[in-house]
PDB file of C-alpha atoms in Angstrom:
ATOM      1  CA  MET R 246     152.542 221.465  43.860  1.00  0.00           C
ATOM      2  CA  ALA R 247     149.743 218.648  43.652  1.00  0.00           C
ATOM      3  CA  LEU R 248     149.430 216.584  40.703  1.00  0.00           C
ATOM      4  CA  LYS R 249     146.438 217.505  38.568  1.00  0.00           C
ATOM      5  CA  ILE R 250     144.475 214.698  36.859  1.00  0.00           C
ATOM      6  CA  VAL R 251     141.707 215.484  34.200  1.00  0.00           C
ATOM      7  CA  VAL R 252     139.003 212.708  33.866  1.00  0.00           C
ATOM      8  CA  TYR R 253     137.160 212.870  30.631  1.00  0.00           C
ATOM      9  CA  LYS R 254     134.867 209.787  30.946  1.00  0.00           C
ATOM     10  CA  PRO R 255     132.861 208.869  33.849  1.00  0.00           C
ATOM     11  CA  LEU R 256     134.596 206.695  36.446  1.00  0.00           C
ATOM     12  CA  PRO R 257     133.285 204.515  39.320  1.00  0.00           C
ATOM     13  CA  GLU R 258     133.128 206.284  42.504  1.00  0.00           C
ATOM     14  CA  ASP R 259     135.778 204.069  44.159  1.00  0.00           C
ATOM     15  CA  VAL R 260     138.130 204.595  41.286  1.00  0.00           C
ATOM     16  CA  LEU R 261     137.523 208.396  41.451  1.00  0.00           C
ATOM     17  CA  ASP R 262     138.188 208.253  45.206  1.00  0.00           C
ATOM     18  CA  GLU R 263     141.536 206.498  44.550  1.00  0.00           C
ATOM     19  CA  LEU R 264     142.623 209.026  42.246  1.00  0.00           C
ATOM     20  CA  ARG R 265     141.569 211.996  44.651  1.00  0.00           C
ATOM     21  CA  ARG R 266     143.685 210.459  47.304  1.00  0.00           C
ATOM     22  CA  GLN R 267     146.749 211.065  45.212  1.00  0.00           C
ATOM     23  CA  ALA R 268     145.996 214.056  43.161  1.00  0.00           C
ATOM     24  CA  HIS R 269     143.711 217.041  42.425  1.00  0.00           C
ATOM     25  CA  VAL R 270     141.103 215.652  40.176  1.00  0.00           C
ATOM     26  CA  VAL R 271     139.020 217.710  37.578  1.00  0.00           C
ATOM     27  CA  VAL R 272     135.973 215.687  36.139  1.00  0.00           C
ATOM     28  CA  LEU R 273     134.660 217.115  32.914  1.00  0.00           C
ATOM     29  CA  GLU R 274     131.144 216.668  32.966  1.00  0.00           C
ATOM     30  CA  PRO R 275     129.491 217.797  29.551  1.00  0.00           C
ATOM     31  CA  ALA R 276     125.896 218.687  29.144  1.00  0.00           C
ATOM     32  CA  LEU R 277     123.790 216.165  27.265  1.00  0.00           C
ATOM     33  CA  ALA R 278     123.393 218.381  24.168  1.00  0.00           C
ATOM     34  CA  GLN R 279     127.016 219.209  24.062  1.00  0.00           C
ATOM     35  CA  SER R 280     128.619 218.065  20.874  1.00  0.00           C
ATOM     36  CA  ARG R 281     131.786 215.873  20.728  1.00  0.00           C
ATOM     37  CA  GLU R 282     133.643 218.955  19.320  1.00  0.00           C
ATOM     38  CA  ALA R 283     132.891 220.955  22.271  1.00  0.00           C
ATOM     39  CA  VAL R 284     133.968 218.201  24.740  1.00  0.00           C
ATOM     40  CA  ALA R 285     137.196 217.949  22.854  1.00  0.00           C
ATOM     41  CA  GLU R 286     137.660 221.765  23.086  1.00  0.00           C
ATOM     42  CA  ALA R 287     136.953 221.731  26.697  1.00  0.00           C
ATOM     43  CA  LEU R 288     139.342 218.872  27.255  1.00  0.00           C
ATOM     44  CA  GLY R 289     142.189 220.771  25.346  1.00  0.00           C
ATOM     45  CA  GLU R 290     141.553 223.806  27.915  1.00  0.00           C
ATOM     46  CA  ALA R 291     141.646 221.382  30.801  1.00  0.00           C
ATOM     47  CA  LEU R 292     144.993 219.815  29.864  1.00  0.00           C
ATOM     48  CA  VAL R 293     146.811 223.075  29.695  1.00  0.00           C
ATOM     49  CA  ASP R 294     148.052 222.779  33.398  1.00  0.00           C
ATOM     50  CA  ALA R 295     147.354 218.957  33.840  1.00  0.00           C
ATOM     51  CA  ASP R 296     149.942 216.334  34.720  1.00  0.00           C
ATOM     52  CA  GLY R 297     147.711 213.533  33.576  1.00  0.00           C
ATOM     53  CA  ALA R 298     144.578 212.625  32.017  1.00  0.00           C
ATOM     54  CA  ILE R 299     142.185 209.426  31.841  1.00  0.00           C
ATOM     55  CA  GLY R 300     139.267 208.663  29.595  1.00  0.00           C
ATOM     56  CA  ALA R 301     138.012 207.458  26.247  1.00  0.00           C
ATOM     57  CA  SER R 302     135.971 208.070  23.298  1.00  0.00           C
ATOM     58  CA  ILE R 303     137.530 211.557  22.394  1.00  0.00           C
ATOM     59  CA  LYS R 304     140.168 212.033  19.757  1.00  0.00           C
ATOM     60  CA  VAL R 305     143.197 213.670  21.382  1.00  0.00           C
ATOM     61  CA  THR R 306     144.974 215.711  18.609  1.00  0.00           C
ATOM     62  CA  PRO R 307     148.369 217.315  18.490  1.00  0.00           C
ATOM     63  CA  ALA R 308     146.731 220.680  18.561  1.00  0.00           C
ATOM     64  CA  MET R 309     145.095 219.962  21.846  1.00  0.00           C
ATOM     65  CA  LEU R 310     148.365 219.221  23.414  1.00  0.00           C
ATOM     66  CA  GLU R 311     150.262 222.440  22.127  1.00  0.00           C
ATOM     67  CA  ARG R 312     149.905 224.169  25.547  1.00  0.00           C
ATOM     68  CA  ALA R 313     149.881 221.165  27.610  1.00  0.00           C
ATOM     69  CA  THR R 314     153.505 221.577  28.654  1.00  0.00           C
ATOM     70  CA  ARG R 315     153.291 219.800  32.016  1.00  0.00           C
ATOM     71  CA  LEU R 316     151.306 216.668  30.569  1.00  0.00           C
ATOM     72  CA  LYS R 317     153.387 213.427  31.384  1.00  0.00           C
ATOM     73  CA  ALA R 318     150.775 210.667  30.751  1.00  0.00           C
ATOM     74  CA  ILE R 319     147.394 209.886  29.320  1.00  0.00           C
ATOM     75  CA  SER R 320     145.506 206.679  30.371  1.00  0.00           C
ATOM     76  CA  THR R 321     142.949 205.461  27.872  1.00  0.00           C
ATOM     77  CA  ILE R 322     140.203 203.218  29.176  1.00  0.00           C
ATOM     78  CA  SER R 323     140.360 200.995  26.074  1.00  0.00           C
ATOM     79  CA  VAL R 324     142.688 198.616  24.426  1.00  0.00           C
ATOM     80  CA  GLY R 325     142.513 200.543  21.121  1.00  0.00           C
ATOM     81  CA  VAL R 326     144.685 203.568  20.774  1.00  0.00           C
ATOM     82  CA  ASP R 327     143.405 205.088  17.395  1.00  0.00           C
ATOM     83  CA  ASN R 328     142.072 208.234  19.194  1.00  0.00           C
ATOM     84  CA  PHE R 329     145.793 209.229  19.590  1.00  0.00           C
ATOM     85  CA  ASP R 330     148.778 210.308  17.365  1.00  0.00           C
ATOM     86  CA  LEU R 331     151.318 207.929  18.873  1.00  0.00           C
ATOM     87  CA  PRO R 332     154.353 209.524  17.171  1.00  0.00           C
ATOM     88  CA  ASP R 333     153.306 212.965  18.326  1.00  0.00           C
ATOM     89  CA  LEU R 334     152.817 211.880  22.000  1.00  0.00           C
ATOM     90  CA  THR R 335     156.257 210.092  21.888  1.00  0.00           C
ATOM     91  CA  ARG R 336     157.934 213.247  20.601  1.00  0.00           C
ATOM     92  CA  ARG R 337     156.382 215.234  23.432  1.00  0.00           C
ATOM     93  CA  GLY R 338     157.436 212.750  25.965  1.00  0.00           C
ATOM     94  CA  ILE R 339     153.808 212.030  26.893  1.00  0.00           C
ATOM     95  CA  VAL R 340     153.310 208.209  27.993  1.00  0.00           C
ATOM     96  CA  LEU R 341     150.113 206.654  26.687  1.00  0.00           C
ATOM     97  CA  ALA R 342     148.757 203.647  28.652  1.00  0.00           C
ATOM     98  CA  HIS R 343     145.854 201.581  27.633  1.00  0.00           C
ATOM     99  CA  THR R 344     144.096 198.375  29.114  1.00  0.00           C
ATOM    100  CA  PRO R 345     144.636 195.432  26.704  1.00  0.00           C
ATOM    101  CA  ASP R 346     144.142 192.513  29.119  1.00  0.00           C
ATOM    102  CA  VAL R 347     141.020 193.052  31.321  1.00  0.00           C
ATOM    103  CA  LEU R 348     138.602 193.186  28.495  1.00  0.00           C
ATOM    104  CA  THR R 349     139.658 190.180  26.341  1.00  0.00           C
ATOM    105  CA  GLU R 350     137.150 187.675  27.610  1.00  0.00           C
ATOM    106  CA  SER R 351     134.146 190.101  27.617  1.00  0.00           C
ATOM    107  CA  THR R 352     134.904 191.228  24.130  1.00  0.00           C
ATOM    108  CA  ALA R 353     135.253 187.591  22.791  1.00  0.00           C
ATOM    109  CA  ASP R 354     131.926 186.834  24.428  1.00  0.00           C
ATOM    110  CA  THR R 355     130.524 189.726  22.381  1.00  0.00           C
ATOM    111  CA  VAL R 356     132.026 188.493  19.195  1.00  0.00           C
ATOM    112  CA  PHE R 357     130.699 185.166  19.601  1.00  0.00           C
ATOM    113  CA  ALA R 358     127.279 186.457  20.407  1.00  0.00           C
ATOM    114  CA  LEU R 359     127.298 188.115  17.027  1.00  0.00           C
ATOM    115  CA  VAL R 360     128.241 184.901  15.454  1.00  0.00           C
ATOM    116  CA  LEU R 361     125.369 183.111  17.067  1.00  0.00           C
ATOM    117  CA  SER R 362     122.820 185.812  16.664  1.00  0.00           C
ATOM    118  CA  THR R 363     123.594 186.149  12.962  1.00  0.00           C
ATOM    119  CA  ALA R 364     123.702 182.519  12.165  1.00  0.00           C
ATOM    120  CA  ARG R 365     120.415 181.758  14.092  1.00  0.00           C
ATOM    121  CA  ARG R 366     118.745 185.089  13.332  1.00  0.00           C
ATOM    122  CA  VAL R 367     117.977 185.640  16.955  1.00  0.00           C
ATOM    123  CA  VAL R 368     117.380 189.324  16.896  1.00  0.00           C
ATOM    124  CA  GLU R 369     115.203 189.353  13.835  1.00  0.00           C
ATOM    125  CA  LEU R 370     113.077 186.316  15.079  1.00  0.00           C
ATOM    126  CA  ALA R 371     112.766 187.717  18.688  1.00  0.00           C
ATOM    127  CA  GLU R 372     111.270 190.859  16.955  1.00  0.00           C
ATOM    128  CA  TRP R 373     109.090 188.747  14.795  1.00  0.00           C
ATOM    129  CA  VAL R 374     107.618 186.957  17.899  1.00  0.00           C
ATOM    130  CA  LYS R 375     107.071 190.392  19.758  1.00  0.00           C
ATOM    131  CA  ALA R 376     105.407 191.634  16.703  1.00  0.00           C
ATOM    132  CA  GLY R 377     102.685 188.737  16.960  1.00  0.00           C
ATOM    133  CA  HIS R 378     103.648 186.873  13.801  1.00  0.00           C
ATOM    134  CA  TRP R 379     104.242 183.412  15.625  1.00  0.00           C
ATOM    135  CA  HIS R 380     100.939 181.656  14.788  1.00  0.00           C
ATOM    136  CA  GLY R 381     102.143 178.025  14.329  1.00  0.00           C
ATOM    137  CA  SER R 382     105.220 175.903  13.589  1.00  0.00           C
ATOM    138  CA  ILE R 383     107.974 177.946  11.891  1.00  0.00           C
ATOM    139  CA  GLY R 384     108.933 177.076   8.438  1.00  0.00           C
ATOM    140  CA  PRO R 385     112.042 177.452   6.113  1.00  0.00           C
ATOM    141  CA  GLU R 386     111.507 181.144   5.919  1.00  0.00           C
ATOM    142  CA  GLN R 387     112.518 181.424   9.778  1.00  0.00           C
ATOM    143  CA  TYR R 388     115.564 178.915   9.566  1.00  0.00           C
ATOM    144  CA  GLY R 389     119.098 179.902  10.200  1.00  0.00           C
ATOM    145  CA  ILE R 390     122.274 178.041   9.741  1.00  0.00           C
ATOM    146  CA  ASP R 391     124.514 175.870  11.923  1.00  0.00           C
ATOM    147  CA  VAL R 392     127.528 177.269  13.819  1.00  0.00           C
ATOM    148  CA  HIS R 393     128.936 174.192  15.004  1.00  0.00           C
ATOM    149  CA  GLY R 394     131.323 172.452  12.674  1.00  0.00           C
ATOM    150  CA  LYS R 395     131.720 175.351  10.384  1.00  0.00           C
ATOM    151  CA  THR R 396     134.873 177.338   9.362  1.00  0.00           C
ATOM    152  CA  ILE R 397     135.655 180.509  11.192  1.00  0.00           C
ATOM    153  CA  GLY R 398     138.251 182.862   9.851  1.00  0.00           C
ATOM    154  CA  ILE R 399     139.732 185.325  12.170  1.00  0.00           C
ATOM    155  CA  VAL R 400     141.711 188.308  10.981  1.00  0.00           C
ATOM    156  CA  GLY R 401     144.032 189.172  13.567  1.00  0.00           C
ATOM    157  CA  LEU R 402     144.858 186.446  16.191  1.00  0.00           C
ATOM    158  CA  GLY R 403     145.930 188.485  19.116  1.00  0.00           C
ATOM    159  CA  ARG R 404     144.428 188.379  22.591  1.00  0.00           C
ATOM    160  CA  ILE R 405     140.818 188.762  21.627  1.00  0.00           C
ATOM    161  CA  GLY R 406     141.237 186.667  18.429  1.00  0.00           C
ATOM    162  CA  GLY R 407     142.949 183.931  20.525  1.00  0.00           C
ATOM    163  CA  ALA R 408     140.010 184.090  23.143  1.00  0.00           C
ATOM    164  CA  LEU R 409     137.574 183.758  19.975  1.00  0.00           C
ATOM    165  CA  ALA R 410     139.426 180.792  18.451  1.00  0.00           C
ATOM    166  CA  ARG R 411     139.096 178.944  21.987  1.00  0.00           C
ATOM    167  CA  ARG R 412     135.517 179.491  22.072  1.00  0.00           C
ATOM    168  CA  ALA R 413     135.074 178.414  18.357  1.00  0.00           C
ATOM    169  CA  ALA R 414     137.178 175.374  18.475  1.00  0.00           C
ATOM    170  CA  LEU R 415     136.589 173.818  21.815  1.00  0.00           C
ATOM    171  CA  GLY R 416     133.017 174.968  22.314  1.00  0.00           C
ATOM    172  CA  PHE R 417     131.685 174.529  18.867  1.00  0.00           C
ATOM    173  CA  GLY R 418     134.021 172.145  17.120  1.00  0.00           C
ATOM    174  CA  MET R 419     134.742 174.965  14.459  1.00  0.00           C
ATOM    175  CA  HIS R 420     137.683 174.793  11.965  1.00  0.00           C
ATOM    176  CA  VAL R 421     139.936 177.865  12.680  1.00  0.00           C
ATOM    177  CA  LEU R 422     141.699 179.802   9.946  1.00  0.00           C
ATOM    178  CA  TYR R 423     143.594 182.926  10.787  1.00  0.00           C
ATOM    179  CA  ALA R 424     145.482 185.653   9.060  1.00  0.00           C
ATOM    180  CA  ASN R 425     148.126 187.435  11.071  1.00  0.00           C
ATOM    181  CA  ARG R 426     151.336 189.214  10.817  1.00  0.00           C
ATOM    182  CA  HIS R 427     152.982 186.504  12.787  1.00  0.00           C
ATOM    183  CA  ALA R 428     152.223 182.817  13.509  1.00  0.00           C
ATOM    184  CA  ASN R 429     150.303 181.976  16.675  1.00  0.00           C
ATOM    185  CA  GLU R 430     151.850 178.763  17.533  1.00  0.00           C
ATOM    186  CA  ALA R 431     149.988 178.501  20.710  1.00  0.00           C
ATOM    187  CA  ALA R 432     146.607 178.802  19.143  1.00  0.00           C
ATOM    188  CA  GLU R 433     147.847 176.251  16.401  1.00  0.00           C
ATOM    189  CA  ARG R 434     148.704 173.712  18.946  1.00  0.00           C
ATOM    190  CA  ALA R 435     145.679 174.191  21.256  1.00  0.00           C
ATOM    191  CA  TYR R 436     142.898 174.864  18.698  1.00  0.00           C
ATOM    192  CA  GLY R 437     144.114 173.486  15.418  1.00  0.00           C
ATOM    193  CA  ALA R 438     144.211 176.955  13.996  1.00  0.00           C
ATOM    194  CA  ARG R 439     145.729 177.231  10.614  1.00  0.00           C
ATOM    195  CA  ARG R 440     147.478 180.411   9.365  1.00  0.00           C
ATOM    196  CA  VAL R 441     146.531 181.542   5.713  1.00  0.00           C
ATOM    197  CA  GLU R 442     146.865 184.623   3.545  1.00  0.00           C
ATOM    198  CA  LEU R 443     143.681 186.753   3.771  1.00  0.00           C
ATOM    199  CA  PRO R 444     142.337 185.813   0.093  1.00  0.00           C
ATOM    200  CA  GLU R 445     142.195 182.153   1.335  1.00  0.00           C
ATOM    201  CA  LEU R 446     140.547 183.059   4.672  1.00  0.00           C
ATOM    202  CA  LEU R 447     137.906 184.926   2.803  1.00  0.00           C
ATOM    203  CA  SER R 448     137.129 182.383   0.223  1.00  0.00           C
ATOM    204  CA  GLN R 449     136.993 179.455   2.728  1.00  0.00           C
ATOM    205  CA  SER R 450     135.330 180.834   5.826  1.00  0.00           C
ATOM    206  CA  ASP R 451     131.554 180.765   6.851  1.00  0.00           C
ATOM    207  CA  PHE R 452     132.203 183.360   9.383  1.00  0.00           C
ATOM    208  CA  VAL R 453     134.802 186.148   8.872  1.00  0.00           C
ATOM    209  CA  CYS R 454     135.780 187.904  12.213  1.00  0.00           C
ATOM    210  CA  LEU R 455     137.753 191.245  12.070  1.00  0.00           C
ATOM    211  CA  GLN R 456     139.971 191.515  15.206  1.00  0.00           C
ATOM    212  CA  VAL R 457     142.721 193.900  14.017  1.00  0.00           C
ATOM    213  CA  PRO R 458     143.349 197.422  15.428  1.00  0.00           C
ATOM    214  CA  LEU R 459     142.682 200.334  13.320  1.00  0.00           C
ATOM    215  CA  THR R 460     146.015 201.520  11.531  1.00  0.00           C
ATOM    216  CA  PRO R 461     146.670 203.091   8.087  1.00  0.00           C
ATOM    217  CA  GLN R 462     147.234 199.629   6.913  1.00  0.00           C
ATOM    218  CA  THR R 463     143.911 198.222   8.004  1.00  0.00           C
ATOM    219  CA  GLN R 464     141.676 201.119   7.232  1.00  0.00           C
ATOM    220  CA  ARG R 465     139.086 199.817   4.714  1.00  0.00           C
ATOM    221  CA  LEU R 466     140.643 196.437   4.867  1.00  0.00           C
ATOM    222  CA  ILE R 467     137.427 194.936   3.714  1.00  0.00           C
ATOM    223  CA  GLY R 468     135.988 196.496   0.689  1.00  0.00           C
ATOM    224  CA  ALA R 469     134.083 195.455  -2.432  1.00  0.00           C
ATOM    225  CA  PRO R 470     136.741 193.027  -3.678  1.00  0.00           C
ATOM    226  CA  GLU R 471     137.264 191.364  -0.486  1.00  0.00           C
ATOM    227  CA  LEU R 472     133.345 191.010   0.087  1.00  0.00           C
ATOM    228  CA  ARG R 473     133.013 189.484  -3.409  1.00  0.00           C
ATOM    229  CA  ALA R 474     135.815 186.753  -2.431  1.00  0.00           C
ATOM    230  CA  MET R 475     133.699 185.600   0.456  1.00  0.00           C
ATOM    231  CA  LYS R 476     131.123 182.854   0.155  1.00  0.00           C
ATOM    232  CA  ARG R 477     127.654 183.969  -0.611  1.00  0.00           C
ATOM    233  CA  SER R 478     126.564 182.251   2.388  1.00  0.00           C
ATOM    234  CA  ALA R 479     129.188 183.839   4.640  1.00  0.00           C
ATOM    235  CA  ILE R 480     128.589 186.197   7.481  1.00  0.00           C
ATOM    236  CA  LEU R 481     130.989 189.035   8.380  1.00  0.00           C
ATOM    237  CA  ILE R 482     131.477 189.891  11.867  1.00  0.00           C
ATOM    238  CA  ASN R 483     133.260 193.244  12.901  1.00  0.00           C
ATOM    239  CA  ALA R 484     133.788 194.198  16.595  1.00  0.00           C
ATOM    240  CA  SER R 485     137.011 195.814  16.165  1.00  0.00           C
ATOM    241  CA  ARG R 486     136.684 199.376  14.572  1.00  0.00           C
ATOM    242  CA  GLY R 487     134.235 200.502  12.030  1.00  0.00           C
ATOM    243  CA  ALA R 488     136.524 201.979   9.621  1.00  0.00           C
ATOM    244  CA  ILE R 489     138.272 198.705   8.829  1.00  0.00           C
ATOM    245  CA  VAL R 490     135.182 197.874   6.631  1.00  0.00           C
ATOM    246  CA  ASP R 491     134.064 200.006   3.680  1.00  0.00           C
ATOM    247  CA  GLU R 492     130.394 200.510   4.956  1.00  0.00           C
ATOM    248  CA  VAL R 493     129.148 201.690   1.490  1.00  0.00           C
ATOM    249  CA  ALA R 494     130.554 198.412  -0.087  1.00  0.00           C
ATOM    250  CA  LEU R 495     129.205 196.363   2.944  1.00  0.00           C
ATOM    251  CA  THR R 496     125.706 197.817   2.459  1.00  0.00           C
ATOM    252  CA  ALA R 497     125.795 196.970  -1.216  1.00  0.00           C
ATOM    253  CA  ALA R 498     126.977 193.352  -0.566  1.00  0.00           C
ATOM    254  CA  LEU R 499     124.303 192.703   1.850  1.00  0.00           C
ATOM    255  CA  ALA R 500     121.483 194.185  -0.269  1.00  0.00           C
ATOM    256  CA  ASP R 501     122.405 192.204  -3.397  1.00  0.00           C
ATOM    257  CA  GLY R 502     123.289 188.900  -1.796  1.00  0.00           C
ATOM    258  CA  THR R 503     127.085 189.079  -2.217  1.00  0.00           C
ATOM    259  CA  ILE R 504     127.358 187.895   1.401  1.00  0.00           C
ATOM    260  CA  ALA R 505     124.437 186.501   3.570  1.00  0.00           C
ATOM    261  CA  GLY R 506     124.764 188.922   6.684  1.00  0.00           C
ATOM    262  CA  ALA R 507     126.811 190.806   9.055  1.00  0.00           C
ATOM    263  CA  GLY R 508     127.029 191.147  12.934  1.00  0.00           C
ATOM    264  CA  LEU R 509     128.341 194.659  13.780  1.00  0.00           C
ATOM    265  CA  ASP R 510     129.338 196.185  16.961  1.00  0.00           C
ATOM    266  CA  VAL R 511     131.376 199.102  15.520  1.00  0.00           C
ATOM    267  CA  PHE R 512     130.749 201.577  12.649  1.00  0.00           C
ATOM    268  CA  GLU R 513     132.730 204.147  10.854  1.00  0.00           C
ATOM    269  CA  HIS R 514     130.656 206.992  12.508  1.00  0.00           C
ATOM    270  CA  GLU R 515     129.232 206.423  16.068  1.00  0.00           C
ATOM    271  CA  PRO R 516     126.438 206.587  17.020  1.00  0.00           C
ATOM    272  CA  LEU R 517     125.273 205.144  13.914  1.00  0.00           C
ATOM    273  CA  PRO R 518     122.805 207.527  12.253  1.00  0.00           C
ATOM    274  CA  ALA R 519     119.246 206.453  12.551  1.00  0.00           C
ATOM    275  CA  ASP R 520     118.780 206.674   8.837  1.00  0.00           C
ATOM    276  CA  SER R 521     121.602 204.225   8.087  1.00  0.00           C
ATOM    277  CA  PRO R 522     120.599 201.685   5.390  1.00  0.00           C
ATOM    278  CA  LEU R 523     122.207 198.953   7.558  1.00  0.00           C
ATOM    279  CA  LEU R 524     119.470 199.402  10.120  1.00  0.00           C
ATOM    280  CA  ALA R 525     116.714 198.653   7.663  1.00  0.00           C
ATOM    281  CA  MET R 526     118.350 195.283   6.806  1.00  0.00           C
ATOM    282  CA  ARG R 527     116.962 192.002   8.285  1.00  0.00           C
ATOM    283  CA  ASN R 528     120.254 190.165   7.749  1.00  0.00           C
ATOM    284  CA  VAL R 529     122.178 192.761   9.880  1.00  0.00           C
ATOM    285  CA  VAL R 530     122.740 192.667  13.561  1.00  0.00           C
ATOM    286  CA  ALA R 531     123.705 196.142  14.807  1.00  0.00           C
ATOM    287  CA  LEU R 532     124.951 196.702  18.483  1.00  0.00           C
ATOM    288  CA  PRO R 533     125.914 200.066  20.037  1.00  0.00           C
ATOM    289  CA  HIS R 534     129.632 199.210  20.560  1.00  0.00           C
ATOM    290  CA  ILE R 535     129.241 196.948  23.559  1.00  0.00           C
ATOM    291  CA  GLY R 536     132.376 194.757  23.063  1.00  0.00           C
ATOM    292  CA  SER R 537     133.530 195.224  26.805  1.00  0.00           C
ATOM    293  CA  ALA R 538     130.302 196.546  28.127  1.00  0.00           C
ATOM    294  CA  THR R 539     129.776 194.444  31.287  1.00  0.00           C
ATOM    295  CA  HIS R 540     129.638 195.846  34.877  1.00  0.00           C
ATOM    296  CA  GLU R 541     132.428 193.667  35.883  1.00  0.00           C
ATOM    297  CA  THR R 542     134.799 194.399  32.889  1.00  0.00           C
ATOM    298  CA  ARG R 543     134.152 198.100  32.476  1.00  0.00           C
ATOM    299  CA  HIS R 544     134.934 198.459  36.252  1.00  0.00           C
ATOM    300  CA  ALA R 545     138.118 196.488  35.780  1.00  0.00           C
ATOM    301  CA  MET R 546     138.970 198.555  32.807  1.00  0.00           C
ATOM    302  CA  ALA R 547     138.561 201.757  34.762  1.00  0.00           C
ATOM    303  CA  ARG R 548     140.638 200.424  37.703  1.00  0.00           C
ATOM    304  CA  CYS R 549     143.481 199.264  35.444  1.00  0.00           C
ATOM    305  CA  ALA R 550     143.457 202.633  33.659  1.00  0.00           C
ATOM    306  CA  ALA R 551     143.571 204.524  36.857  1.00  0.00           C
ATOM    307  CA  GLN R 552     146.523 202.526  38.202  1.00  0.00           C
ATOM    308  CA  ASN R 553     148.210 202.764  34.870  1.00  0.00           C
ATOM    309  CA  LEU R 554     147.899 206.682  35.156  1.00  0.00           C
ATOM    310  CA  LEU R 555     149.343 206.747  38.838  1.00  0.00           C
ATOM    311  CA  ASP R 556     152.097 204.458  37.988  1.00  0.00           C
ATOM    312  CA  ALA R 557     153.054 206.381  34.766  1.00  0.00           C
ATOM    313  CA  LEU R 558     153.146 209.696  36.688  1.00  0.00           C
ATOM    314  CA  ALA R 559     155.292 208.038  39.362  1.00  0.00           C
ATOM    315  CA  GLY R 560     157.668 206.784  36.816  1.00  0.00           C
ATOM    316  CA  ARG R 561     157.116 203.103  37.593  1.00  0.00           C
ATOM    317  CA  LEU R 562     154.707 201.977  34.835  1.00  0.00           C
ATOM    318  CA  THR R 563     156.319 198.956  33.076  1.00  0.00           C
ATOM    319  CA  ARG R 564     153.378 197.349  31.249  1.00  0.00           C
ATOM    320  CA  ASN R 565     150.291 198.357  29.206  1.00  0.00           C
ATOM    321  CA  VAL R 566     152.277 201.195  27.388  1.00  0.00           C
ATOM    322  CA  ALA R 567     151.191 201.932  24.049  1.00  0.00           C
ATOM    323  CA  ASN R 568     154.390 203.885  23.056  1.00  0.00           C
ATOM    324  CA  PRO R 569     157.080 202.041  25.130  1.00  0.00           C
ATOM    325  CA  GLU R 570     159.786 203.830  23.135  1.00  0.00           C
ATOM    326  CA  VAL R 571     158.714 207.340  24.866  1.00  0.00           C
ATOM    327  CA  GLN R 572     161.305 209.229  26.970  1.00  0.00           C
ATOM    328  CA  PRO R 573     158.902 210.510  29.751  1.00  0.00           C
ATOM    329  CA  ARG R 574     159.027 214.088  30.635  1.00  0.00           C
TER     330      ARG R 574
END
C-alpha cells in the first residue's frame, strides 16, 4: 500500500513533486472564505487514513487524531510547535518534526528590522512623507532615538536570540543582556553577552526582545508589572509568539507612556483585527507575522520539512524531532 501524505499548507511545486515521487499526496486547498475551524475539520477527516502530514498554522488537537490510527509523523513548517499537544503525540507514537535551523538568520533580520524601524520611526515617517506633510527641514517632533551603543535585552538566547545578539553587538556596538534558563557561554565570549534575571534585564534594557517559545511557563510572561519595570524610554520587540505578551496591558502601557513603543510581528489572535487599538498607535510597528517570510527561507523551510517527513516515515529521522522520546508506530 502506498504511503499517503496530507499537505495542509501550500508547498513549492518542486517540493510537492518530490513528495509525489514517494507517496500518494492529498493537498487540502481551502476556499478563500473557509474558516480556520472548517480547515481544521477537513484536516481531521483527511488524516483518518494518512501515514504522514505536512503543513503549518493549524492547531492539531488530540480530537483530530482519534481516528488517525495509521499516522506515523507530522512535519510542521515552522520552528514553533505550540500548535500541537506534544505529550499526546508522544503517547500515540507520532513523530513531530520541525525546522529549527533554516529560518534563524531571516527571523533575526526581521527582529532587528523592528528594532531599527521603531527606534527611527521608519514606518510612521514614511507614511508622513507619503501623506504630503514634508514641507521643510524636520524638527524634534520627527526625531527618533539611537540604536548603536544602546543596551538590548534578549529574553531567550537560543538560535534566533544568538543571531540577534551577533547583529546587535558586532554590527551596532550594543551591550547585550540576556535571560535564559541556561548560560550561553559562546555568546558571552563572542558578543560580551551578560546573563541576568528577567527583572534586571527589564529595568536596564533600551530594547527588550522576546525570543522564547510559547509554553505554559511563558504565556503572558510580559504583563503590566513587567512593563512597569521597563524604562519609560524603552521599546518592546516581540517576534516570537503573541500570547507571550498581555496585549491589553501592552496597549495600556503604550497609551499612557509606561514604555515608549513596540515592534510586533506576532499577536495573540492572528490576523490582528482591523479595529485593534494597537493599529491606531503611532508608537507601534505592526507586521503580519513575517519573521521567516523571504522567498529563500520559506522555500528552504518547505524542503526541510518535506525531507523531515520522508525520513520520519522511513524510520531514519535523527534530527529536528520535537518529541525525541517518542516510540514511533
